[in-house]
Amino acid sequence: MSIRSTSARFRRTLARARGDRGAWSVEVAGFFLPCMLLAIVIVAAAFQLAVSRLDLESASASAARAASLQRSGAAATAAARQAAEDDLSGRSITCAPLVVDVDTSRWQRGGTVTVTVTCTVNLSTLAMMRAIPGRMTASSTSTAPIDTYRSVALGGDVDRPPAGVPA
């Protein structure tokens, strides 16, 4: 084998290698870009889920506070439902259905009222993309104290103030 044939073979190999230029950019365009777009969509959907979770926490807290300001258990239930609906209106979360459960078992002066807000959300509406299937049910529970120096109705009668406190 002569040096000329070896150098000719080497030139042909280099010529073939130069012809493969640009193959990497095709691989990037064909594989990495769709993967990056999918990752961006997943991150955006996760962000929307986190924001909706915060909206639900806020709704349960405002519902518990509204319930604790009422004079009776029945009024507390109605006020909690209304406060949760008002807090969630105009937010990123749309519940279908919205369930507001009010626990008035400790309804007394110095007691507490606990409100659980449960929401079922279509993921396609939440992420603002129709291609995402499924539903998610989330709930949030908040407790608010009832003022010690407030009169509350217990079974239809108005409770008397504690001893030593003028009426």
C-alpha positions as YAML, in Angstrom:
chain: A
units: angstrom
residues:
- id: 1
  name: MET
  ca: [0.00, 0.00, 0.00]
- id: 2
  name: SER
  ca: [1.43, 3.31, -1.00]
- id: 3
  name: ILE
  ca: [1.30, 6.62, 0.72]
- id: 4
  name: ARG
  ca: [-0.79, 8.04, -2.12]
- id: 5
  name: SER
  ca: [-3.55, 5.46, -1.72]
- id: 6
  name: THR
  ca: [-3.59, 5.99, 2.04]
- id: 7
  name: SER
  ca: [-3.86, 9.75, 1.68]
- id: 8
  name: ALA
  ca: [-6.60, 9.35, -0.95]
- id: 9
  name: ARG
  ca: [-8.53, 7.08, 1.39]
- id: 10
  name: PHE
  ca: [-8.07, 9.63, 4.20]
- id: 11
  name: ARG
  ca: [-9.41, 12.44, 1.98]
- id: 12
  name: ARG
  ca: [-12.48, 10.40, 1.06]
- id: 13
  name: THR
  ca: [-13.15, 9.74, 4.77]
- id: 14
  name: LEU
  ca: [-12.85, 13.46, 5.52]
- id: 15
  name: ALA
  ca: [-15.19, 14.29, 2.65]
- id: 16
  name: ARG
  ca: [-17.80, 11.88, 4.04]
- id: 17
  name: ALA
  ca: [-17.41, 13.33, 7.54]
- id: 18
  name: ARG
  ca: [-17.91, 16.86, 6.21]
- id: 19
  name: GLY
  ca: [-21.16, 15.72, 4.60]
- id: 20
  name: ASP
  ca: [-22.58, 14.86, 8.05]
- id: 21
  name: ARG
  ca: [-22.41, 18.43, 9.24]
- id: 22
  name: GLY
  ca: [-25.82, 19.62, 10.37]
- id: 23
  name: ALA
  ca: [-27.03, 16.23, 11.50]
- id: 24
  name: TRP
  ca: [-26.79, 17.32, 15.11]
- id: 25
  name: SER
  ca: [-29.03, 20.34, 14.49]
- id: 26
  name: VAL
  ca: [-31.65, 18.05, 12.94]
- id: 27
  name: GLU
  ca: [-31.51, 15.84, 16.02]
- id: 28
  name: VAL
  ca: [-31.96, 18.87, 18.24]
- id: 29
  name: ALA
  ca: [-34.91, 20.13, 16.22]
- id: 30
  name: GLY
  ca: [-36.50, 16.70, 16.04]
- id: 31
  name: PHE
  ca: [-36.03, 15.49, 19.61]
- id: 32
  name: PHE
  ca: [-34.88, 18.12, 22.09]
- id: 33
  name: LEU
  ca: [-37.25, 20.94, 21.08]
- id: 34
  name: PRO
  ca: [-40.43, 18.85, 21.50]
- id: 35
  name: CYS
  ca: [-39.11, 17.60, 24.83]
- id: 36
  name: MET
  ca: [-38.46, 21.17, 25.96]
- id: 37
  name: LEU
  ca: [-41.95, 22.25, 24.90]
- id: 38
  name: LEU
  ca: [-43.48, 19.35, 26.81]
- id: 39
  name: ALA
  ca: [-41.45, 20.28, 29.89]
- id: 40
  name: ILE
  ca: [-42.66, 23.89, 29.66]
- id: 41
  name: VAL
  ca: [-46.29, 22.73, 29.41]
- id: 42
  name: ILE
  ca: [-45.85, 20.47, 32.46]
- id: 43
  name: VAL
  ca: [-44.25, 23.26, 34.50]
- id: 44
  name: ALA
  ca: [-47.05, 25.68, 33.53]
- id: 45
  name: ALA
  ca: [-49.72, 23.14, 34.54]
- id: 46
  name: ALA
  ca: [-47.97, 22.48, 37.86]
- id: 47
  name: PHE
  ca: [-47.80, 26.22, 38.50]
- id: 48
  name: GLN
  ca: [-51.54, 26.56, 37.85]
- id: 49
  name: LEU
  ca: [-52.23, 23.66, 40.24]
- id: 50
  name: ALA
  ca: [-50.20, 25.39, 42.95]
- id: 51
  name: VAL
  ca: [-52.02, 28.69, 42.42]
- id: 52
  name: SER
  ca: [-55.41, 26.96, 42.56]
- id: 53
  name: ARG
  ca: [-54.38, 25.25, 45.80]
- id: 54
  name: LEU
  ca: [-53.55, 28.65, 47.30]
- id: 55
  name: ASP
  ca: [-56.92, 29.99, 46.11]
- id: 56
  name: LEU
  ca: [-58.66, 27.09, 47.85]
- id: 57
  name: GLU
  ca: [-56.74, 27.74, 51.10]
- id: 58
  name: SER
  ca: [-57.75, 31.39, 50.95]
- id: 59
  name: ALA
  ca: [-61.40, 30.47, 50.37]
- id: 60
  name: SER
  ca: [-61.52, 28.13, 53.37]
- id: 61
  name: ALA
  ca: [-59.88, 30.73, 55.62]
- id: 62
  name: SER
  ca: [-62.32, 33.46, 54.62]
- id: 63
  name: ALA
  ca: [-65.26, 31.07, 54.98]
- id: 64
  name: ALA
  ca: [-64.17, 30.10, 58.51]
- id: 65
  name: ARG
  ca: [-63.75, 33.75, 59.46]
- id: 66
  name: ALA
  ca: [-67.17, 34.68, 58.07]
- id: 67
  name: ALA
  ca: [-68.77, 31.77, 59.94]
- id: 68
  name: SER
  ca: [-67.13, 32.75, 63.23]
- id: 69
  name: LEU
  ca: [-68.68, 36.23, 63.05]
- id: 70
  name: GLN
  ca: [-72.27, 34.93, 62.94]
- id: 71
  name: ARG
  ca: [-74.64, 34.57, 65.91]
- id: 72
  name: SER
  ca: [-75.99, 31.08, 65.17]
- id: 73
  name: GLY
  ca: [-74.88, 27.83, 63.59]
- id: 74
  name: ALA
  ca: [-77.39, 28.12, 60.73]
- id: 75
  name: ALA
  ca: [-76.26, 31.65, 59.91]
- id: 76
  name: ALA
  ca: [-72.64, 30.48, 60.12]
- id: 77
  name: THR
  ca: [-73.26, 27.76, 57.54]
- id: 78
  name: ALA
  ca: [-74.89, 30.21, 55.11]
- id: 79
  name: ALA
  ca: [-72.18, 32.84, 55.64]
- id: 80
  name: ALA
  ca: [-69.38, 30.29, 55.12]
- id: 81
  name: ARG
  ca: [-70.88, 29.08, 51.84]
- id: 82
  name: GLN
  ca: [-71.34, 32.64, 50.58]
- id: 83
  name: ALA
  ca: [-67.82, 33.67, 51.63]
- id: 84
  name: ALA
  ca: [-66.24, 30.66, 49.88]
- id: 85
  name: GLU
  ca: [-68.17, 31.37, 46.67]
- id: 86
  name: ASP
  ca: [-67.26, 35.06, 46.78]
- id: 87
  name: ASP
  ca: [-63.59, 34.33, 47.42]
- id: 88
  name: LEU
  ca: [-63.34, 31.83, 44.55]
- id: 89
  name: SER
  ca: [-65.17, 34.02, 42.03]
- id: 90
  name: GLY
  ca: [-62.70, 35.72, 39.74]
- id: 91
  name: ARG
  ca: [-59.88, 33.33, 40.64]
- id: 92
  name: SER
  ca: [-58.15, 30.78, 38.45]
- id: 93
  name: ILE
  ca: [-60.08, 27.89, 40.01]
- id: 94
  name: THR
  ca: [-63.57, 26.89, 38.87]
- id: 95
  name: CYS
  ca: [-65.19, 24.28, 41.08]
- id: 96
  name: ALA
  ca: [-67.80, 21.84, 39.82]
- id: 97
  name: PRO
  ca: [-69.14, 21.13, 42.43]
- id: 98
  name: LEU
  ca: [-68.10, 23.33, 45.36]
- id: 99
  name: VAL
  ca: [-68.81, 21.69, 48.72]
- id: 100
  name: VAL
  ca: [-68.61, 23.76, 51.92]
- id: 101
  name: ASP
  ca: [-68.86, 21.71, 55.13]
- id: 102
  name: VAL
  ca: [-69.22, 23.70, 58.36]
- id: 103
  name: ASP
  ca: [-68.56, 22.01, 61.72]
- id: 104
  name: THR
  ca: [-70.39, 23.85, 64.49]
- id: 105
  name: SER
  ca: [-70.00, 21.15, 67.15]
- id: 106
  name: ARG
  ca: [-67.95, 23.60, 69.29]
- id: 107
  name: TRP
  ca: [-70.34, 26.51, 68.71]
- id: 108
  name: GLN
  ca: [-70.01, 28.42, 71.99]
- id: 109
  name: ARG
  ca: [-68.21, 31.41, 73.40]
- id: 110
  name: GLY
  ca: [-64.49, 30.78, 73.12]
- id: 111
  name: GLY
  ca: [-65.17, 27.76, 70.89]
- id: 112
  name: THR
  ca: [-64.24, 27.29, 67.28]
- id: 113
  name: VAL
  ca: [-65.89, 26.78, 63.94]
- id: 114
  name: THR
  ca: [-64.20, 24.60, 61.32]
- id: 115
  name: VAL
  ca: [-64.90, 24.92, 57.61]
- id: 116
  name: THR
  ca: [-63.82, 22.43, 54.96]
- id: 117
  name: VAL
  ca: [-64.01, 23.57, 51.34]
- id: 118
  name: THR
  ca: [-63.86, 20.75, 48.77]
- id: 119
  name: CYS
  ca: [-63.53, 21.48, 45.09]
- id: 120
  name: THR
  ca: [-63.47, 19.26, 41.99]
- id: 121
  name: VAL
  ca: [-61.67, 20.87, 39.05]
- id: 122
  name: ASN
  ca: [-61.31, 19.86, 35.41]
- id: 123
  name: LEU
  ca: [-57.59, 19.88, 34.69]
- id: 124
  name: SER
  ca: [-58.17, 21.06, 31.12]
- id: 125
  name: THR
  ca: [-59.85, 24.22, 32.42]
- id: 126
  name: LEU
  ca: [-57.26, 24.76, 35.10]
- id: 127
  name: ALA
  ca: [-54.25, 24.46, 32.82]
- id: 128
  name: MET
  ca: [-56.08, 26.34, 30.03]
- id: 129
  name: MET
  ca: [-55.30, 23.51, 27.62]
- id: 130
  name: ARG
  ca: [-57.90, 21.12, 26.28]
- id: 131
  name: ALA
  ca: [-55.38, 18.34, 25.78]
- id: 132
  name: ILE
  ca: [-54.91, 17.69, 29.52]
- id: 133
  name: PRO
  ca: [-57.50, 15.11, 30.61]
- id: 134
  name: GLY
  ca: [-58.83, 14.33, 34.06]
- id: 135
  name: ARG
  ca: [-60.29, 15.85, 37.17]
- id: 136
  name: MET
  ca: [-58.73, 16.72, 40.50]
- id: 137
  name: THR
  ca: [-60.49, 16.94, 43.86]
- id: 138
  name: ALA
  ca: [-58.82, 19.09, 46.49]
- id: 139
  name: SER
  ca: [-59.95, 20.21, 49.91]
- id: 140
  name: SER
  ca: [-58.80, 22.71, 52.48]
- id: 141
  name: THR
  ca: [-59.80, 23.00, 56.13]
- id: 142
  name: SER
  ca: [-59.59, 26.12, 58.27]
- id: 143
  name: THR
  ca: [-60.62, 26.80, 61.85]
- id: 144
  name: ALA
  ca: [-61.53, 30.17, 63.33]
- id: 145
  name: PRO
  ca: [-62.17, 31.04, 66.97]
- id: 146
  name: ILE
  ca: [-65.48, 32.39, 68.21]
- id: 147
  name: ASP
  ca: [-65.06, 35.51, 70.33]
- id: 148
  name: THR
  ca: [-65.30, 34.88, 74.07]
- id: 149
  name: TYR
  ca: [-67.22, 38.09, 74.72]
- id: 150
  name: ARG
  ca: [-69.84, 37.66, 72.03]
- id: 151
  name: SER
  ca: [-73.36, 36.40, 72.48]
- id: 152
  name: VAL
  ca: [-74.10, 33.34, 70.42]
- id: 153
  name: ALA
  ca: [-77.33, 31.45, 69.94]
- id: 154
  name: LEU
  ca: [-77.34, 27.96, 71.39]
- id: 155
  name: GLY
  ca: [-80.39, 26.01, 70.24]
- id: 156
  name: GLY
  ca: [-82.50, 29.12, 69.68]
- id: 157
  name: ASP
  ca: [-81.70, 30.91, 72.98]
- id: 158
  name: VAL
  ca: [-79.20, 33.72, 73.21]
- id: 159
  name: ASP
  ca: [-76.38, 32.75, 75.53]
- id: 160
  name: ARG
  ca: [-75.62, 34.93, 78.55]
- id: 161
  name: PRO
  ca: [-72.22, 36.67, 78.88]
- id: 162
  name: PRO
  ca: [-69.62, 34.99, 81.10]
- id: 163
  name: ALA
  ca: [-69.62, 35.68, 84.85]
- id: 164
  name: GLY
  ca: [-68.20, 39.08, 85.72]
- id: 165
  name: VAL
  ca: [-68.83, 40.56, 82.28]
- id: 166
  name: PRO
  ca: [-71.66, 43.11, 82.03]
- id: 167
  name: ALA
  ca: [-74.42, 42.25, 79.57]
...
